Tab-separated table of C-alpha atoms in Angstrom:
chain	number	residue	atom	x	y	z
Y	1	HIS	CA	-49.864	5.255	-8.429
Y	2	HIS	CA	-45.963	5.399	-8.557
Y	3	VAL	CA	-45.757	1.419	-8.962
Y	4	GLN	CA	-49.103	1.055	-10.637
Y	5	LEU	CA	-47.652	0.276	-13.992
Y	6	PRO	CA	-44.846	-2.493	-12.857
Y	7	LEU	CA	-47.465	-3.992	-10.419
Y	8	SER	CA	-50.218	-4.411	-13.251
Y	9	LEU	CA	-47.585	-5.821	-15.584
Y	10	LEU	CA	-46.583	-8.523	-12.764
Y	11	HIS	CA	-49.897	-9.296	-10.810
Y	12	THR	CA	-52.665	-9.064	-13.671
Y	13	SER	CA	-52.648	-12.374	-15.772
Y	14	SER	CA	-54.274	-10.869	-18.783
Y	15	LEU	CA	-51.868	-7.813	-18.598
Y	16	HIS	CA	-48.685	-10.025	-17.368
Y	17	TYR	CA	-45.735	-8.597	-19.279
Y	18	SER	CA	-45.107	-12.393	-20.845
Y	19	ASN	CA	-48.340	-12.436	-22.177
Y	20	ILE	CA	-47.977	-9.016	-24.068
Y	21	PHE	CA	-44.343	-8.962	-25.362
Y	22	PRO	CA	-42.281	-11.391	-27.339
Y	23	ARG	CA	-40.011	-13.279	-25.159
Y	24	SER	CA	-36.727	-12.026	-27.289
Y	25	TRP	CA	-37.578	-8.292	-26.067
Y	26	TYR	CA	-36.827	-9.208	-22.410
Y	27	ALA	CA	-34.865	-12.470	-22.404
Y	28	LEU	CA	-31.328	-13.309	-24.236
Y	29	GLN	CA	-31.530	-16.124	-26.931
Y	30	THR	CA	-28.411	-18.103	-28.127
Y	31	SER	CA	-30.124	-19.184	-31.393
Y	32	PRO	CA	-33.488	-19.427	-32.617
Y	33	ASP	CA	-34.662	-22.180	-30.384
Y	34	ALA	CA	-32.072	-22.212	-27.476
Y	35	TRP	CA	-32.534	-19.373	-24.350
Y	36	LEU	CA	-29.202	-18.217	-22.532
Y	37	ASP	CA	-30.801	-19.199	-19.398
Y	38	LYS	CA	-34.648	-19.898	-18.954
Y	39	SER	CA	-34.760	-19.382	-15.128
Y	40	ARG	CA	-33.582	-16.106	-15.629
Y	41	GLU	CA	-34.826	-12.681	-17.523
Y	42	PRO	CA	-31.721	-10.773	-18.145
Y	43	GLY	CA	-33.115	-8.113	-20.616
Y	44	GLY	CA	-33.114	-8.630	-24.545
Y	45	ILE	CA	-30.580	-7.438	-27.184
Y	46	TRP	CA	-32.081	-4.925	-29.698
Y	47	LEU	CA	-31.567	-7.144	-33.086
Y	48	TRP	CA	-33.282	-4.327	-35.078
Y	49	PHE	CA	-30.733	-1.901	-34.017
Y	50	ASN	CA	-27.520	-4.031	-34.104
Y	51	ASN	CA	-24.954	-4.057	-37.212
Y	52	ALA	CA	-21.407	-4.391	-37.663
Y	53	LEU	CA	-20.905	-0.601	-36.886
Y	54	ILE	CA	-21.898	-1.200	-33.463
Y	55	ALA	CA	-19.151	-2.898	-31.609
Y	56	LYS	CA	-21.360	-4.004	-28.339
Y	57	PRO	CA	-24.975	-4.958	-28.785
Y	58	LEU	CA	-27.530	-2.623	-27.751
Y	59	ARG	CA	-30.154	-3.431	-25.115
Y	60	HIS	CA	-33.886	-3.957	-26.297
Y	61	PRO	CA	-35.732	-0.632	-25.188
Y	62	LEU	CA	-38.670	-2.432	-23.674
Y	63	GLY	CA	-37.690	-1.807	-20.145
Y	64	LEU	CA	-36.554	1.653	-20.799
Y	65	ILE	CA	-39.964	2.474	-22.265
Y	66	LEU	CA	-41.692	0.898	-19.498
Y	67	GLY	CA	-39.384	2.584	-17.033
Y	68	ILE	CA	-40.435	6.189	-18.595
Y	69	SER	CA	-44.093	5.145	-18.985
Y	70	ALA	CA	-44.030	4.504	-15.122
Y	71	VAL	CA	-42.857	8.017	-14.243
Y	72	ALA	CA	-45.071	9.547	-16.770
Y	73	VAL	CA	-48.180	7.635	-15.220
Y	74	GLY	CA	-46.907	8.699	-11.747
Y	75	HIS	CA	-46.492	12.245	-12.941
Y	76	PHE	CA	-49.857	12.293	-14.588
Y	77	PHE	CA	-51.800	11.354	-11.231
Y	78	LEU	CA	-49.438	13.924	-9.095
Y	79	LEU	CA	-50.673	16.514	-11.515
Y	80	LEU	CA	-54.149	15.575	-11.284
Y	81	TYR	CA	-54.068	15.311	-7.457
Y	82	PHE	CA	-52.096	18.607	-7.217
Y	83	ARG	CA	-54.651	20.601	-9.745
Y	84	LEU	CA	-57.464	19.405	-7.245
Y	85	HIS	CA	-55.324	20.557	-4.380
Y	86	HIS	CA	-54.506	23.855	-5.947
Y	87	GLN	CA	-58.200	24.626	-6.602
Y	88	GLN	CA	-58.910	23.593	-2.853
Y	89	LEU	CA	-61.237	20.952	-4.185
Y	90	LEU	CA	-59.775	18.537	-1.483
Y	91	GLY	CA	-60.019	21.221	1.429
Y	92	PRO	CA	-58.328	24.646	2.128
Y	93	THR	CA	-54.558	24.843	1.367
Y	94	THR	CA	-52.040	26.790	3.136
Y	95	PRO	CA	-49.450	28.751	1.417
Y	96	ILE	CA	-45.915	28.113	3.035
Y	97	GLN	CA	-44.452	31.414	3.062
Y	98	SER	CA	-46.167	34.263	4.712
Y	99	ARG	CA	-46.208	36.515	1.483
Y	100	GLY	CA	-48.457	33.959	-0.379
Y	101	ALA	CA	-48.110	31.746	-2.938
Y	102	PRO	CA	-46.707	32.914	-5.908
Y	103	PRO	CA	-49.551	33.738	-8.736
Y	104	TYR	CA	-49.487	31.959	-11.930
Y	105	ILE	CA	-51.460	30.377	-14.779
Y	106	PHE	CA	-51.561	26.848	-14.250
Y	107	SER	CA	-51.699	25.750	-18.165
Y	108	ARG	CA	-48.704	27.919	-18.825
Y	109	ALA	CA	-46.698	26.902	-15.611
Y	110	LEU	CA	-47.464	23.247	-16.668
Y	111	LEU	CA	-46.337	23.520	-20.256
Y	112	HIS	CA	-43.008	25.530	-18.933
Y	113	HIS	CA	-42.612	22.540	-16.365
Y	114	LEU	CA	-42.794	19.860	-18.929
Y	115	SER	CA	-40.476	21.753	-21.513
Y	116	GLN	CA	-37.402	22.515	-19.471
Y	117	PRO	CA	-34.306	21.366	-21.308
Y	118	GLY	CA	-32.707	20.492	-17.764
Y	119	GLY	CA	-35.741	18.722	-16.740
Y	120	PHE	CA	-37.453	15.601	-18.396
Y	121	PHE	CA	-35.546	15.741	-21.516
Y	122	LEU	CA	-32.252	15.705	-20.072
Y	123	LEU	CA	-33.320	12.851	-17.703
Y	124	GLY	CA	-34.824	10.997	-20.600
Y	125	THR	CA	-31.681	11.110	-22.416
Y	126	TYR	CA	-29.558	9.983	-19.732
Y	127	LEU	CA	-31.859	7.070	-19.367
Y	128	SER	CA	-31.975	5.914	-22.594
Y	129	LEU	CA	-28.017	6.217	-23.156
Y	130	THR	CA	-27.367	4.305	-19.787
Y	131	TRP	CA	-30.083	1.712	-20.918
Y	132	LEU	CA	-29.404	0.848	-24.341
Y	133	TRP	CA	-25.505	1.056	-24.004
Y	134	ASP	CA	-25.746	-1.438	-21.485
Y	135	LEU	CA	-24.025	0.802	-18.824
Y	136	LEU	CA	-26.175	-0.458	-15.626
Y	137	PRO	CA	-25.499	-3.531	-13.648
Y	138	PRO	CA	-26.766	-6.597	-15.275
Y	139	SER	CA	-29.729	-7.254	-12.805
Y	140	TYR	CA	-31.218	-3.894	-13.783
Y	141	TYR	CA	-32.086	-5.573	-17.396
Y	142	SER	CA	-33.705	-8.537	-15.508
Y	143	PHE	CA	-37.519	-8.888	-15.568
Y	144	GLN	CA	-37.413	-11.549	-13.126
Y	145	GLY	CA	-39.160	-11.260	-9.891
Y	146	SER	CA	-41.175	-8.481	-8.586
Y	147	ILE	CA	-40.572	-4.992	-6.950
Y	148	GLN	CA	-37.538	-5.116	-4.347
Y	149	TYR	CA	-39.049	-2.645	-1.890
Y	150	THR	CA	-35.717	-2.803	0.302
Y	151	ASN	CA	-33.900	-2.058	-2.789
Y	152	VAL	CA	-36.145	0.935	-3.670
Y	153	ALA	CA	-35.613	2.358	-0.305
Y	154	LEU	CA	-31.766	1.979	-0.534
Y	155	CYS	CA	-31.916	3.770	-3.810
Y	156	LEU	CA	-33.786	6.486	-2.799
Y	157	ILE	CA	-31.316	6.931	0.515
Y	158	THR	CA	-28.408	6.467	-1.473
Y	159	GLN	CA	-29.538	8.977	-4.375
Y	160	ASP	CA	-30.443	11.611	-1.690
Y	161	LEU	CA	-27.134	11.257	0.138
Y	162	LEU	CA	-25.109	11.715	-3.100
Y	163	GLN	CA	-27.301	14.777	-4.208
Y	164	PHE	CA	-26.972	16.071	-0.629
Y	165	LEU	CA	-23.263	15.960	-1.237
Y	166	MET	CA	-23.352	17.374	-4.621
Y	167	HIS	CA	-25.707	20.142	-3.617
Y	168	LYS	CA	-23.506	21.142	-0.866
Y	169	LEU	CA	-20.430	21.076	-3.095
Y	170	GLU	CA	-22.331	23.502	-5.755
Y	171	HIS	CA	-23.074	25.897	-2.909
Y	172	ILE	CA	-19.414	25.955	-1.488
Y	173	ALA	CA	-16.978	24.707	-3.648
Y	174	HIS	CA	-16.188	27.830	-5.596
Y	175	PRO	CA	-18.629	30.804	-6.616
Y	176	LYS	CA	-18.067	30.136	-10.377
Y	177	LEU	CA	-19.165	26.740	-9.712
Y	178	TYR	CA	-22.433	27.959	-7.956
Y	179	ARG	CA	-23.064	30.643	-10.922
Y	180	LEU	CA	-22.769	28.071	-13.539
Y	181	SER	CA	-24.610	25.431	-12.091
Y	182	HIS	CA	-26.858	26.034	-8.983
Y	183	LYS	CA	-27.689	29.711	-8.955
Y	184	PRO	CA	-30.444	29.743	-11.711
Y	185	HIS	CA	-32.453	27.530	-9.854
Y	186	HIS	CA	-32.163	29.831	-6.685
Y	187	LYS	CA	-33.901	32.698	-8.547
Y	188	PHE	CA	-36.970	31.123	-7.017
Y	189	THR	CA	-36.896	32.401	-3.549
Y	190	ASN	CA	-40.589	31.445	-3.156
Y	191	PRO	CA	-40.881	28.449	-5.214
Y	192	LYS	CA	-43.974	26.598	-6.759
Y	193	LEU	CA	-44.200	23.044	-7.554
Y	194	PHE	CA	-43.734	23.697	-11.334
Y	195	ASP	CA	-40.194	25.276	-10.611
Y	196	ALA	CA	-38.743	21.652	-9.450
Y	197	PHE	CA	-36.663	21.158	-12.653
Y	198	ASP	CA	-36.325	24.913	-13.741
Y	199	GLY	CA	-32.584	25.351	-13.389
Y	200	SER	CA	-29.493	24.660	-15.529
Y	201	VAL	CA	-28.104	21.678	-17.418
Y	202	PRO	CA	-24.772	21.519	-15.526
Y	203	ASP	CA	-26.954	21.665	-12.386
Y	204	THR	CA	-29.118	18.516	-13.372
Y	205	ILE	CA	-25.897	16.745	-14.439
Y	206	LEU	CA	-23.816	17.416	-10.972
Y	207	MET	CA	-26.934	16.964	-8.697
Y	208	ILE	CA	-29.146	14.402	-10.625
Y	209	LEU	CA	-27.686	12.530	-13.209
Y	210	LEU	CA	-24.167	11.630	-11.614
Y	211	PRO	CA	-25.880	10.600	-8.173
Y	212	LEU	CA	-28.181	8.523	-10.177
Y	213	PHE	CA	-25.304	6.608	-12.143
Y	214	PHE	CA	-23.591	6.140	-9.036
Y	215	THR	CA	-26.383	5.065	-7.214
Y	216	ALA	CA	-27.108	2.197	-9.661
Y	217	HIS	CA	-23.543	1.166	-9.269
Y	218	LEU	CA	-23.786	1.029	-5.293
Y	219	VAL	CA	-27.096	-0.488	-5.141
Y	220	ARG	CA	-26.453	-3.251	-7.772
Y	221	THR	CA	-28.879	-5.926	-7.327
Y	222	CYS	CA	-32.117	-4.141	-8.462
Y	223	ASN	CA	-34.231	-5.730	-11.200
Y	224	VAL	CA	-36.021	-3.775	-13.987
Y	225	TRP	CA	-39.412	-3.508	-11.797
Y	226	THR	CA	-37.432	-2.035	-8.686
Y	227	TYR	CA	-35.802	0.382	-10.960
Y	228	MET	CA	-38.694	1.672	-12.695
Y	229	ALA	CA	-40.622	2.244	-9.175
Y	230	PHE	CA	-37.548	3.833	-7.714
Y	231	GLY	CA	-37.443	6.371	-10.504
Y	232	SER	CA	-41.057	7.433	-10.461
Y	233	ILE	CA	-41.179	7.766	-6.652
Y	234	TYR	CA	-38.143	9.736	-6.911
Y	235	ALA	CA	-38.923	12.064	-9.723
Y	236	ASN	CA	-42.333	12.873	-8.265
Y	237	TRP	CA	-41.174	13.428	-4.547
Y	238	LEU	CA	-38.619	15.778	-6.059
Y	239	THR	CA	-41.478	17.755	-7.789
Y	240	PHE	CA	-43.743	17.672	-4.498
Y	241	ILE	CA	-41.127	19.320	-2.386
Y	242	HIS	CA	-40.951	22.505	-4.366
Y	243	ALA	CA	-44.906	23.247	-4.149
Y	244	GLU	CA	-45.881	26.629	-2.814
Y	245	VAL	CA	-48.742	24.916	-0.392
Y	246	THR	CA	-48.501	22.438	2.295
Y	247	PHE	CA	-49.732	18.772	1.978
Y	248	PRO	CA	-51.566	16.495	4.662
Y	249	TRP	CA	-48.856	14.156	4.919
Y	250	GLU	CA	-46.324	16.527	5.784
Y	251	ARG	CA	-46.501	16.682	9.491
Y	252	TYR	CA	-45.963	12.902	9.669
Y	253	PHE	CA	-43.130	13.297	7.135
Y	254	ARG	CA	-41.081	15.458	9.227
Y	255	VAL	CA	-41.245	13.354	12.406
Y	256	VAL	CA	-39.456	10.528	10.776
Y	257	GLY	CA	-36.927	12.991	8.865
Y	258	LEU	CA	-38.757	12.885	5.088
Y	259	GLY	CA	-38.425	15.682	3.379
Y	260	THR	CA	-41.141	18.263	2.686
Y	261	ALA	CA	-41.963	21.386	0.540
Y	262	ALA	CA	-41.709	23.597	3.709
Y	263	ASP	CA	-38.340	21.948	4.602
Y	264	HIS	CA	-37.258	22.810	1.015
Y	265	HIS	CA	-38.654	26.344	1.178
Y	266	VAL	CA	-36.196	27.159	3.922
Y	267	HIS	CA	-33.419	26.271	1.572
Y	268	HIS	CA	-34.706	28.373	-1.228
Y	269	LYS	CA	-35.421	31.376	1.270
Y	270	PHE	CA	-32.128	31.286	3.053
Y	271	PHE	CA	-29.856	29.257	0.969
Y	272	LYS	CA	-27.516	27.826	3.812
Y	273	TRP	CA	-29.821	25.359	5.341
Y	274	ASN	CA	-31.639	22.079	4.419
Y	275	PHE	CA	-29.526	20.932	1.515
Y	276	GLY	CA	-31.151	17.374	1.439
Y	277	HIS	CA	-34.249	16.728	-0.575
Y	278	LEU	CA	-36.026	13.748	0.224
Y	279	PHE	CA	-34.619	12.840	3.755
Y	280	LEU	CA	-33.524	15.527	6.547
Y	281	TRP	CA	-31.333	13.022	8.095
Y	282	TRP	CA	-28.071	14.469	6.385
Y	283	ASP	CA	-28.748	18.205	7.412
Y	284	TRP	CA	-29.306	16.751	11.114
Y	285	VAL	CA	-26.042	14.922	11.144
Y	286	ALA	CA	-24.242	17.929	9.340
Y	287	GLY	CA	-25.930	20.540	11.617
Y	288	SER	CA	-27.227	22.345	8.537
Y	289	TYR	CA	-30.994	21.741	9.268
Y	290	ARG	CA	-33.319	24.505	10.290
Y	291	ASP	CA	-36.808	23.856	11.140
Y	292	PRO	CA	-39.637	25.740	9.379
Y	293	ARG	CA	-41.118	26.456	12.642
Y	294	GLU	CA	-38.386	28.671	13.676
Y	295	VAL	CA	-39.815	31.188	11.122
Y	296	TRP	CA	-43.405	30.776	11.770
Y	297	GLY	CA	-44.982	34.337	11.568
Y	298	ARG	CA	-42.080	35.891	10.016
Y	299	GLU	CA	-41.191	34.585	6.671
Y	300	PHE	CA	-43.428	31.244	7.004
Y	301	THR	CA	-47.012	30.946	7.712
Y	302	VAL	CA	-47.868	29.602	11.234
Y	303	GLY	CA	-48.510	25.645	11.093
Y	304	VAL	CA	-46.469	24.703	7.943
């Protein structure tokens, strides 16, 4: 479901983006009848919001709106799945920590999750500013082509490596930096899924937004569809690893070094292990990985 929106706008004839949106919203035009380059779709200019007071034309928000919508659609299906999983309607669930999952009222926790200022609001602000003010590489505004799955993988890997480094830095650079940035998130020693973005604004800036910006400028050949797919997968995977219960795919994920909720619970419980989020590779290399199986029967439930 993370790539459902971009795929539907690319491969469904009746819903193809070129049949829905005016060309001026996603392509550059040098005059009313002359397009800059008809072989490319480099992203439109927001004519309605450009005037003499703005030195540089703003990018048209079509790609931005579609990208945020893709994340929202993916998150809707994540929450729907988790609700069914949480209610054990898809089978029995296993709490990760031996003390059991933290009790909470689902509706209240969901509202708290969606209203975090350091979460979706700050991410939306970052995405809006970098998109509208043309701060991304030119290809990110291009509607040409389809999802570039290799680039999606490269973005996920690069983002997680940079996030690992920033996460490590917040822990070890200086006690004041840790207290200011990451410590608020570590009040959750037995986190639940809805705690994923419950932290501080400095933490989100340092550990998520800065890596996102540098990732875009390191993986410079993504188009808008790839950027959408990456953003949706990243945001929702980051949510999943904070869950209080296990998921069916996690045993297979761990074999190839993909991050799971149990692996991330090790970090929240012990603080000094498992600084990676999406991938375990960085902790394997740095010697900071601790397998949840090492604490089975003590802090963690056997089998997670």
